[in-house]
Tab-separated table of C-alpha atoms and ligand atoms in Angstrom:
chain	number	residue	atom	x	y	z
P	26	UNK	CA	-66.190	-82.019	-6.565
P	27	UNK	CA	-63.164	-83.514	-4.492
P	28	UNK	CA	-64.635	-85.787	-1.646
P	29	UNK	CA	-63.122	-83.789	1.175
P	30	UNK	CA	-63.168	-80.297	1.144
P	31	UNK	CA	-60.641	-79.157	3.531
P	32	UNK	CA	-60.084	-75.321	4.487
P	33	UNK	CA	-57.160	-74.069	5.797
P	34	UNK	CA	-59.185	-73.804	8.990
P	35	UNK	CA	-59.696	-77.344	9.323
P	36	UNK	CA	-56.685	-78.390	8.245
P	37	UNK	CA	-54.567	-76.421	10.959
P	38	UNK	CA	-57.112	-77.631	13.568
P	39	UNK	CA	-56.186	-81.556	12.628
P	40	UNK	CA	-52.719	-81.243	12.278
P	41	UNK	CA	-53.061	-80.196	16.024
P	42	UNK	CA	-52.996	-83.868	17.088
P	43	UNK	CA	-49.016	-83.869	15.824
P	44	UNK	CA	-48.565	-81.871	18.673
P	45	UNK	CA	-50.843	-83.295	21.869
P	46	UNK	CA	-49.606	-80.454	24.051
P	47	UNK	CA	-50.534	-77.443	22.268
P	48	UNK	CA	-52.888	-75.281	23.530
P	49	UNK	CA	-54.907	-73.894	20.589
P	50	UNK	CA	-53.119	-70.900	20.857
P	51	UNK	CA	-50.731	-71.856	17.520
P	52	UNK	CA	-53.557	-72.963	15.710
P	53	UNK	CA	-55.276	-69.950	16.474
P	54	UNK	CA	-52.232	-67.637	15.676
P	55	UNK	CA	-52.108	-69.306	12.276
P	56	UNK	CA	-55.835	-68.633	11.724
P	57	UNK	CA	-54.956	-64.954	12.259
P	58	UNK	CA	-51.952	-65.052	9.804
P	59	UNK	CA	-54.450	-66.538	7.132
P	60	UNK	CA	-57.001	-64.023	8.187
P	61	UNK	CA	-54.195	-61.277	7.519
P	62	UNK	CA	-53.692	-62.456	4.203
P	63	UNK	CA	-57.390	-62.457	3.391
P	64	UNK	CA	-57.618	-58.618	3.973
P	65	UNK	CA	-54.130	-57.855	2.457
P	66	UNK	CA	-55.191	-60.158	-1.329
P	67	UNK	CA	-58.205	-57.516	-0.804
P	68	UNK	CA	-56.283	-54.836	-1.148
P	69	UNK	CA	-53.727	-56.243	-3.923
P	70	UNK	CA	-56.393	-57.022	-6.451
P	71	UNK	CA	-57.727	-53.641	-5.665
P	72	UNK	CA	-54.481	-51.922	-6.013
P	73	UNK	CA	-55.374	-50.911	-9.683
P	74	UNK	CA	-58.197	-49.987	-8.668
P	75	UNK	CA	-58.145	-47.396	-6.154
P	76	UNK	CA	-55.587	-44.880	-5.831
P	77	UNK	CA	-53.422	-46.950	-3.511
P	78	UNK	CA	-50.179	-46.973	-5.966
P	79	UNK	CA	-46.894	-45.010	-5.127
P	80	UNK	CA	-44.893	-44.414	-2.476
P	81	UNK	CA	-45.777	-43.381	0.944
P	82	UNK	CA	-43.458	-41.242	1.578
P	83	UNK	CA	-41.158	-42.787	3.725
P	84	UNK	CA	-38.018	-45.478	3.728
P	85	UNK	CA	-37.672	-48.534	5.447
P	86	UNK	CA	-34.607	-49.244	8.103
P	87	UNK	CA	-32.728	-50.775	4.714
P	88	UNK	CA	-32.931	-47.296	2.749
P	89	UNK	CA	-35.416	-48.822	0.514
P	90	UNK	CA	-38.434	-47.372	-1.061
P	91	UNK	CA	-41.607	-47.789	0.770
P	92	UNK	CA	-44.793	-48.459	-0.830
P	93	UNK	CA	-48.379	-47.940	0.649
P	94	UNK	CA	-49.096	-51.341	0.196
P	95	UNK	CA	-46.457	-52.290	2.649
P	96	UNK	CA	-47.575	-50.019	5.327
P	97	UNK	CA	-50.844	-51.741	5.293
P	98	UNK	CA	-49.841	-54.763	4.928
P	99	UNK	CA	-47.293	-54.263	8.166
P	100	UNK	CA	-50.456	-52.386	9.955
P	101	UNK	CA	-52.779	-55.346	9.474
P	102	UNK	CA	-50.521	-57.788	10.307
P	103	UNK	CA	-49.719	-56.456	13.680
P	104	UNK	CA	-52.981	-54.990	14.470
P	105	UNK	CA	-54.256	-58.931	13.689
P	106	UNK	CA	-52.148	-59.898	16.243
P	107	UNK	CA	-51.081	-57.560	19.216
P	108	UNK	CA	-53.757	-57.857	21.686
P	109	UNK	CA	-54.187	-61.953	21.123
P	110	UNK	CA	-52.074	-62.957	23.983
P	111	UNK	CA	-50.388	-65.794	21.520
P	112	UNK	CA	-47.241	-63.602	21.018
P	113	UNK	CA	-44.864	-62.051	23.493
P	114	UNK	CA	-43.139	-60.156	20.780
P	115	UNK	CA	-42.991	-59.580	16.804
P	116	UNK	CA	-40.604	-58.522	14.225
P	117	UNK	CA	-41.677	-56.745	10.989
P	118	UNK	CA	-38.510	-55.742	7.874
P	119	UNK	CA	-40.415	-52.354	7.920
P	120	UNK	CA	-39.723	-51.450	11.485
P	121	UNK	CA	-36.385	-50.795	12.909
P	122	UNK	CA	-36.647	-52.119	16.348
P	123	UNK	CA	-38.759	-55.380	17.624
P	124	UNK	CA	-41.960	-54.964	18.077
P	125	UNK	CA	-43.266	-55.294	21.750
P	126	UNK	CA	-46.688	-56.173	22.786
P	127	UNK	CA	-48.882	-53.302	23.718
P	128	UNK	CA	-48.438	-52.943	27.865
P	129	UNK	CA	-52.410	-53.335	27.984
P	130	UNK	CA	-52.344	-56.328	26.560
P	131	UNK	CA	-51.663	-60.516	27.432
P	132	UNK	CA	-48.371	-61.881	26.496
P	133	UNK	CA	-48.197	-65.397	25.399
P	134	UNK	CA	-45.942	-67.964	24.115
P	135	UNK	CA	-44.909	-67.914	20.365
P	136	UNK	CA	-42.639	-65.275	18.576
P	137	UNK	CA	-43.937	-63.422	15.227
P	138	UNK	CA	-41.580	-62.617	12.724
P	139	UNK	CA	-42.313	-61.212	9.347
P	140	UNK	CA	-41.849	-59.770	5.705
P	141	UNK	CA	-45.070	-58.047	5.162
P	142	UNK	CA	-45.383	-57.085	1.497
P	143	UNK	CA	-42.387	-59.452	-0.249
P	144	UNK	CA	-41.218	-58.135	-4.069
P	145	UNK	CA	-42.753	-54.678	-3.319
P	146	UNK	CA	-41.194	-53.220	-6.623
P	147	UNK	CA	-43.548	-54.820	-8.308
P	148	UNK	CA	-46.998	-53.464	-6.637
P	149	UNK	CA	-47.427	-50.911	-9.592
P	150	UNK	CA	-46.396	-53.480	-12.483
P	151	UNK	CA	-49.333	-55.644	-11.403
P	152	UNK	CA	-46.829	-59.040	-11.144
P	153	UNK	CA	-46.705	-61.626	-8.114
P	154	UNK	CA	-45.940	-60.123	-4.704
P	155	UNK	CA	-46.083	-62.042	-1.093
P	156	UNK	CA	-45.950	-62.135	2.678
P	157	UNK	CA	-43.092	-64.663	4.322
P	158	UNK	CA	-43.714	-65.391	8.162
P	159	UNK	CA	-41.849	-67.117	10.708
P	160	UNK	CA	-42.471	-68.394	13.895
P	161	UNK	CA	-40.388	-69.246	16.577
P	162	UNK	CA	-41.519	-70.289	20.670
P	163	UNK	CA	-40.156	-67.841	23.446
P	164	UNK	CA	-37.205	-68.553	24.879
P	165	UNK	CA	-36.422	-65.781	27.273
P	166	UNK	CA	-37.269	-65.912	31.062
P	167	UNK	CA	-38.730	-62.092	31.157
P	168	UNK	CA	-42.605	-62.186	31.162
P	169	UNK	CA	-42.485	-60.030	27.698
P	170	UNK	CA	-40.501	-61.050	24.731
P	171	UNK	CA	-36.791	-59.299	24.337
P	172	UNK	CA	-34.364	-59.348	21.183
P	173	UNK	CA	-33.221	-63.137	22.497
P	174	UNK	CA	-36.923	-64.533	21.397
P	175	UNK	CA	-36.553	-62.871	17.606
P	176	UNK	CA	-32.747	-63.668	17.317
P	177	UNK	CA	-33.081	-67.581	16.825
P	178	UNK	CA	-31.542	-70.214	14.392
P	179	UNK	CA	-34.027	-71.531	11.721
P	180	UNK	CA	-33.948	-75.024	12.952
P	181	UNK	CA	-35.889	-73.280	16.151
P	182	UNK	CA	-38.946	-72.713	13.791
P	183	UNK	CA	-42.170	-74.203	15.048
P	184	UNK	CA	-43.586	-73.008	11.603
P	185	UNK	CA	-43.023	-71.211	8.465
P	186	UNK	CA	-45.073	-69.875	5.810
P	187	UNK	CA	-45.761	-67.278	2.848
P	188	UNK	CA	-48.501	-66.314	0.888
P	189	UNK	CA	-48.279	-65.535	-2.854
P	190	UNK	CA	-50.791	-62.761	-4.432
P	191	UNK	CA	-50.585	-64.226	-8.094
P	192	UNK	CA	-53.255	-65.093	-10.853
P	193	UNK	CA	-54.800	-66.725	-7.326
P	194	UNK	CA	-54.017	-65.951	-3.777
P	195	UNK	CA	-52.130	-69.102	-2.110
P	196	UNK	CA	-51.104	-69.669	1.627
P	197	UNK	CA	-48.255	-72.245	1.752
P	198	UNK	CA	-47.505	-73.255	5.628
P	199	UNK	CA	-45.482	-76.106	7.234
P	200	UNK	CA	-45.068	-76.805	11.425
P	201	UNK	CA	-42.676	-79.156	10.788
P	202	UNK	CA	-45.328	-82.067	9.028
P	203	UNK	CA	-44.556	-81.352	5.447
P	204	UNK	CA	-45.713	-78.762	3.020
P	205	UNK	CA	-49.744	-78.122	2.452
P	206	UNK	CA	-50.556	-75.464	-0.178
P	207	UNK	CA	-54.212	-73.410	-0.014
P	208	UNK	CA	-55.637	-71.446	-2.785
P	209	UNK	CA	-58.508	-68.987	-1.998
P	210	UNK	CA	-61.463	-69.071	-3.321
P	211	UNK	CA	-62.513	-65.758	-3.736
P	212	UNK	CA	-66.363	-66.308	-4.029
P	213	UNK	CA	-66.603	-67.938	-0.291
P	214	UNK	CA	-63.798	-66.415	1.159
P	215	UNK	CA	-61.500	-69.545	1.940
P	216	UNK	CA	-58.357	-71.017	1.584
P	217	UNK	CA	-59.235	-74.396	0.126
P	218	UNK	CA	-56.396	-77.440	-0.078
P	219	UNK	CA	-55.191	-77.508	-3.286
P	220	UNK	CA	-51.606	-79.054	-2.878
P	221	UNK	CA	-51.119	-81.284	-0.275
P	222	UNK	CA	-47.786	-82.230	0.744
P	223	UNK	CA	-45.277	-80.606	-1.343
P	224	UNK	CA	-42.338	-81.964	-2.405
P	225	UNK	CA	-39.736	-80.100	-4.532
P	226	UNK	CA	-39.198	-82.395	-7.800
P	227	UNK	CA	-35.679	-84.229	-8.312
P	228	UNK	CA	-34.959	-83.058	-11.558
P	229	UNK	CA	-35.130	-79.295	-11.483
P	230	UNK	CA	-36.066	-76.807	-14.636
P	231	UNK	CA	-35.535	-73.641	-13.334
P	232	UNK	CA	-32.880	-71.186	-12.161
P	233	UNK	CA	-33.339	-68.205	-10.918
P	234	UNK	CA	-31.058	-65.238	-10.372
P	235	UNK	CA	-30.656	-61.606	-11.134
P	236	UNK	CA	-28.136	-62.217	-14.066
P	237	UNK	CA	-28.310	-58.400	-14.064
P	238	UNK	CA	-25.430	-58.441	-11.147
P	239	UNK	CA	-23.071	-60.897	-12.612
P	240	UNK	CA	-20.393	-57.949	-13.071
P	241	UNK	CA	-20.324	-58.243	-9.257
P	242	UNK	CA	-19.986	-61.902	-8.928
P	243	UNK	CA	-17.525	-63.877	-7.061
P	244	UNK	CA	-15.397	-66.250	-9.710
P	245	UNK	CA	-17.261	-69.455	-8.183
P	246	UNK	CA	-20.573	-67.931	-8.234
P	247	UNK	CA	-20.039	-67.318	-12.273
P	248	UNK	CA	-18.978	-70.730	-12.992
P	249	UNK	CA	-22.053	-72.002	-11.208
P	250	UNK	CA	-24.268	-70.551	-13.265
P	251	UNK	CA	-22.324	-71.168	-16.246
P	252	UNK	CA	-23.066	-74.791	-14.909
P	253	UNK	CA	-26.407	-74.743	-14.529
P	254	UNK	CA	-26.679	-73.136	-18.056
P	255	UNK	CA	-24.707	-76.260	-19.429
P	256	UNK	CA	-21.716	-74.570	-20.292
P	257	UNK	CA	-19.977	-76.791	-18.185
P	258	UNK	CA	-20.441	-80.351	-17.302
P	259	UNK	CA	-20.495	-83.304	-19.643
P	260	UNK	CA	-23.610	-83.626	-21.851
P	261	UNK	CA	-25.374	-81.297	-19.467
P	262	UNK	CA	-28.880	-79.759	-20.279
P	263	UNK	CA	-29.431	-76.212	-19.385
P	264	UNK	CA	-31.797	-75.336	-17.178
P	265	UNK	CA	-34.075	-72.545	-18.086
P	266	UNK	CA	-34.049	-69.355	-16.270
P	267	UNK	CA	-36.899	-67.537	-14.426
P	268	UNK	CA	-36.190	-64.710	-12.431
P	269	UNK	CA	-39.829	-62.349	-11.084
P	270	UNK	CA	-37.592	-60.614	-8.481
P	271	UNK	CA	-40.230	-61.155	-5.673
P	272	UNK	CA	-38.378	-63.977	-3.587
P	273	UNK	CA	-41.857	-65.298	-2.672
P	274	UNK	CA	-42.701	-65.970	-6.459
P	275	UNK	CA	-39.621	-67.378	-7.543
P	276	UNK	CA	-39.354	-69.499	-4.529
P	277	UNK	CA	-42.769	-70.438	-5.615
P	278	UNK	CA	-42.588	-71.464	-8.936
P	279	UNK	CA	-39.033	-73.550	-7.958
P	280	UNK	CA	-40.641	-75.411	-5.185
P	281	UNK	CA	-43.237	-76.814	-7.677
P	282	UNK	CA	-41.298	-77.476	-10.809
P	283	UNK	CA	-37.422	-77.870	-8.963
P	284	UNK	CA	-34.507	-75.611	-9.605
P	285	UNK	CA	-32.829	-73.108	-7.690
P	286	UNK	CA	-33.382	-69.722	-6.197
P	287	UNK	CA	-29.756	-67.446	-5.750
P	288	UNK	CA	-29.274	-64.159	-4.449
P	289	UNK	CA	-25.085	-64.565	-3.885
P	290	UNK	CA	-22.615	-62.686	-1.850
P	291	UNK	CA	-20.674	-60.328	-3.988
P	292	UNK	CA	-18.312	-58.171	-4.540
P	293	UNK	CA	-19.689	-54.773	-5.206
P	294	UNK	CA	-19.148	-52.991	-1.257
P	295	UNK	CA	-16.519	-54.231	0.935
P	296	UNK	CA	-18.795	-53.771	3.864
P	297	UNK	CA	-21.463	-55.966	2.521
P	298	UNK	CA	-20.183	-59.514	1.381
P	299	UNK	CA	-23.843	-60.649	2.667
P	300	UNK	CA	-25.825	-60.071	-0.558
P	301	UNK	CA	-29.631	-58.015	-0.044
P	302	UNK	CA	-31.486	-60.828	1.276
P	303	UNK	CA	-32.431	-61.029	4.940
P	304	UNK	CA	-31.701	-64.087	7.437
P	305	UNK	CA	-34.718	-63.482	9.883
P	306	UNK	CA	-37.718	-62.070	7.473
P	307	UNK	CA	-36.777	-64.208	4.113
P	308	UNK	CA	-34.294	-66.790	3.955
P	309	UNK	CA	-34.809	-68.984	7.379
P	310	UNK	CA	-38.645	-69.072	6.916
P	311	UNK	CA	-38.268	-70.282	2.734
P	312	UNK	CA	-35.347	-72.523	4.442
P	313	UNK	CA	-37.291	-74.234	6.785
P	314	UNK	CA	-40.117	-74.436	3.783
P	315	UNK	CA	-37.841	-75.780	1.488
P	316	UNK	CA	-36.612	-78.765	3.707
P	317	UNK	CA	-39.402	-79.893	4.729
P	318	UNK	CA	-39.781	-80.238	1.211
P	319	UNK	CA	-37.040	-82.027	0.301
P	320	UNK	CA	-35.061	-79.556	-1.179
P	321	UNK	CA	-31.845	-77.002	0.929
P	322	UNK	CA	-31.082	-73.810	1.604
P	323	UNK	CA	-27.449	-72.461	1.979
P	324	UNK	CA	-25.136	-69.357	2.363
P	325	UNK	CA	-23.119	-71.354	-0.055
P	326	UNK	CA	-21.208	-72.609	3.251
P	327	UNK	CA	-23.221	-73.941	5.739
P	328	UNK	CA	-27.585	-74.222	5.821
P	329	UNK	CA	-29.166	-71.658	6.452
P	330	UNK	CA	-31.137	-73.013	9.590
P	331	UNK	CA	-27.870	-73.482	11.204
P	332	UNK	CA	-26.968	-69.915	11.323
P	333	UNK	CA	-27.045	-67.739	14.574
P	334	UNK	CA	-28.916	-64.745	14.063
P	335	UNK	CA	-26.692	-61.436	15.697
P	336	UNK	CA	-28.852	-58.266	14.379
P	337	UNK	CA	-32.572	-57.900	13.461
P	338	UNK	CA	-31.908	-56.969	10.089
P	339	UNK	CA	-28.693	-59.135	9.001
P	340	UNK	CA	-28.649	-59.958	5.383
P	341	UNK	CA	-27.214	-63.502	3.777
P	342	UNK	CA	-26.561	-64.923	0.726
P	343	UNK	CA	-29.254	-67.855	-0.392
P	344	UNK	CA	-28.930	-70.622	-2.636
P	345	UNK	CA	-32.675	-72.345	-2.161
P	346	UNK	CA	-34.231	-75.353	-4.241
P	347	UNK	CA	-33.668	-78.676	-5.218
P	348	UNK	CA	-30.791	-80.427	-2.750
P	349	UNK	CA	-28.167	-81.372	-5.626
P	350	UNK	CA	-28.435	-78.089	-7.194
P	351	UNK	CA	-27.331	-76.232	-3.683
P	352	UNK	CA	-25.027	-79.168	-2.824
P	353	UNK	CA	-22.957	-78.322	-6.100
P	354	UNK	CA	-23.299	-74.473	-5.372
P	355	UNK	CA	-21.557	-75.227	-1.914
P	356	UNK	CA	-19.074	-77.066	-3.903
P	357	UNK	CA	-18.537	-74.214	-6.252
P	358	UNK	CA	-17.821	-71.277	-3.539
P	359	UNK	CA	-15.631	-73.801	-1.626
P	360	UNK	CA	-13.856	-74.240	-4.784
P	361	UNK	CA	-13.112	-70.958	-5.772
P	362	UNK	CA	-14.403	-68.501	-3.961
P	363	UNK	CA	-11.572	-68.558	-0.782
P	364	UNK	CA	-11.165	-64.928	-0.738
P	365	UNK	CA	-14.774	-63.968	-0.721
P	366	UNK	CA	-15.764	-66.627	2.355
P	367	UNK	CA	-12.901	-65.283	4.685
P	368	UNK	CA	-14.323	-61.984	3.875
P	369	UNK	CA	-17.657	-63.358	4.875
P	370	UNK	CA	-16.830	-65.445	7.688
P	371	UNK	CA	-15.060	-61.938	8.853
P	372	UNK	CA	-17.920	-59.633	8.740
P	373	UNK	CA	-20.043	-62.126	10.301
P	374	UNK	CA	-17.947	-61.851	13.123
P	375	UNK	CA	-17.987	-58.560	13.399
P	376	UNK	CA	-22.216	-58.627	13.870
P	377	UNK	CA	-23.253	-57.376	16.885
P	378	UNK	CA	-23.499	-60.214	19.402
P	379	UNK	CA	-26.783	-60.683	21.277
P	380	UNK	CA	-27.337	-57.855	24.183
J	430	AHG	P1	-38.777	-56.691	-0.382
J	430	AHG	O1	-39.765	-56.195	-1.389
J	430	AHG	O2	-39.443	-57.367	0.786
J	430	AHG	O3	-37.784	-55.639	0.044
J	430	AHG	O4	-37.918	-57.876	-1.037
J	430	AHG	C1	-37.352	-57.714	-2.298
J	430	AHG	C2	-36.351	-58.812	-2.508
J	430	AHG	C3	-36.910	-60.134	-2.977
J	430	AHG	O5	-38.258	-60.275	-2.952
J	430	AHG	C4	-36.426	-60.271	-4.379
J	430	AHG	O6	-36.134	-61.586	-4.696
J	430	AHG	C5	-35.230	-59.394	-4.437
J	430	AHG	O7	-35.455	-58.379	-3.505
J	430	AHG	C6	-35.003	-58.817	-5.783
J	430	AHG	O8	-33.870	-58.056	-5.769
J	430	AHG	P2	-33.210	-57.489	-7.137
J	430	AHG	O9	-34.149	-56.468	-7.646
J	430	AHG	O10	-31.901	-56.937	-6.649
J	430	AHG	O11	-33.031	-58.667	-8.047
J	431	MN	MN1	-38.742	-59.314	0.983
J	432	MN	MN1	-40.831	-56.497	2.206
């Protein structure tokens, strides 16, 4: 037995002293978000069980299938967390609109933003899904939380986190003090420490993309990968490639053994140079993760935590890992990929601006 035992609880409460000011009303908010994703591991390892499989019925604002396990993972997420008086508004990728705070209810001071049920194509295959949440302080002068509050840079987060419903249920969180990993222990009910600061290795082994799309890859994009496989590049090794196709798990596996995650910008639609990942619910959260780990997260121009939200929903492109595997992507789309980042630089533009 390890000498200190340290739940998630208790570690959440210490890392309080990093930040003298704070009420108790973060720490408490993360309690809840672990609490969440207590009840929603319940329901994953029962998904065989019961007759929970399929769709529900409905799409989500992307056009996307919708699958029960994502309504109730969206339900108990906000139901966890509306009448607290932590938040003064939330954000979910299965709703539309922001999510205010119930009139009846407190309003407080942080900002909940969140992908409930990450990788939900593979509920029904019985492989590694997630939940990615972000959270961000309220900026707007209102008493109740507008658009403004959800529509902030990544380098605004005042913590980041996901939790991965694999072989064993893990929380991984940061506020800014590193990267601690918990794994529940199903028998008591915990989250117990199990990795303590993570930091993404140096020398990566993985890469991770859906090679599936390369027919609709930019020219730079293709001889990246062809560079990570070895093709080019003196004496180079190839990496090996792992792709789950939940971001969570991928993101995962990379951040413990080093590589990189990439979902590119391509050229299938004209309207969409952005790639199916989204800025708000998946990439800034991971981002923030990821350099606090030592590795970086880009659009293939600029990080990711730089970039201004405009809409709830706006997709990006991510390159995510180890820092000299993203630094060379960046070097790659600079290289050769001209027309695609006007194009890009273009239809960011043309986001709706903040209203
Ligand atoms: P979500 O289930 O929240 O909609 O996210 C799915 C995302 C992400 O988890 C994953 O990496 C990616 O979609 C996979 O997309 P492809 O099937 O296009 O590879
Ligand atoms: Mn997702
Ligand atoms: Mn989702």
């Amino acid at each position: 037995m390890p000498s200190t035992l340290m739940t998630i609880e208790r570690h959440i409460l210490e890392s309080q002293r990093y930040a003298p000011h704070a009420t108790g009303a973060f720490t408490q908010l993360l309690y809840d978000i672990a609490l969440s994703a207590k009840l929603i591991a319940r329901e994953t390892t029962r998904a065989g069980l019961v007759d929970i499989l399929g769709e529900a019925g409905s799409n989500n604002v992307h056009g996307e299938d919708q699958q029960k396990l994502d309504v109730y993972a969206d339900e108990v997420i906000f139901r966890m967390n509306d009448h607290t008086g932590r938040l003064c508004v939330m954000a979910s990728e299965e709703r539309p609109d922001i999510i205010p705070i119930p009139e009846q209810f407190d309003t407080g001071r942080y900002v909940l933003i969140y992908d409930p049920l990450d990788g939900s194509s593979n509920i029904d295959v019985n492989v590694s899904i997630g939940t990615i949440f972000a959270i961000f302080r309220k900026i707007s002068s209102g008493p109740r939380g507008t658009l403004e509050d959800i529509l902030q840079p990544g380098k605004q987060l005042a913590a980041a986190g996901y939790v991965i419903y694999g072989a064993s249920t893990m929380m991984v969180y940061s506020t800014g003090h590193g990267v601690h990993g918990f794994t529940l222990d199903p028998s008591v009910g915990e989250f117990l420490l199990s990795h303590e600061n993570i930091q993404i290795p140096e020398t990566p082994m993985y890469y991770s993309v859906n090679q599936g799309n390369e027919k609709y890859w930019t020219p730079g994009v293709r001889r990246y990968v062809k560079w990570l496989q070895g093709i080019y590049g003196e004496g180079r090794k190839p990496l090996s490639q792992r792709y789950i196709g939940s971001l969570v798990a991928d993101f995962h596996r990379n951040l413990l053994k080093g590589g990189i995650y990439l979902y590119p910008g391509d050229l299938r639609s004209a309207d969409n140079p952005n790639g199916k990942l989204r800025l708000l619910y998946e990439a800034a959260p991971l981002a923030f993760l990821c350099e606090q780990a030592g590795g970086k997260a880009s659009d293939g121009i600029v990080p990711i935590l730089e970039i201004q939200p405009h809409s709830l929903h706006q997709r990006v492109p991510l390159f995510i890992g180890s820092a000299n595997l993203v630094d060379t992507a960046n070097e790659f789309i600079r290289s050769y990929d001209r027309a695609w980042v006007e194009r890009y630089i273009e239809h960011s533009q043309q986001e709706p601006a903040i209203t």
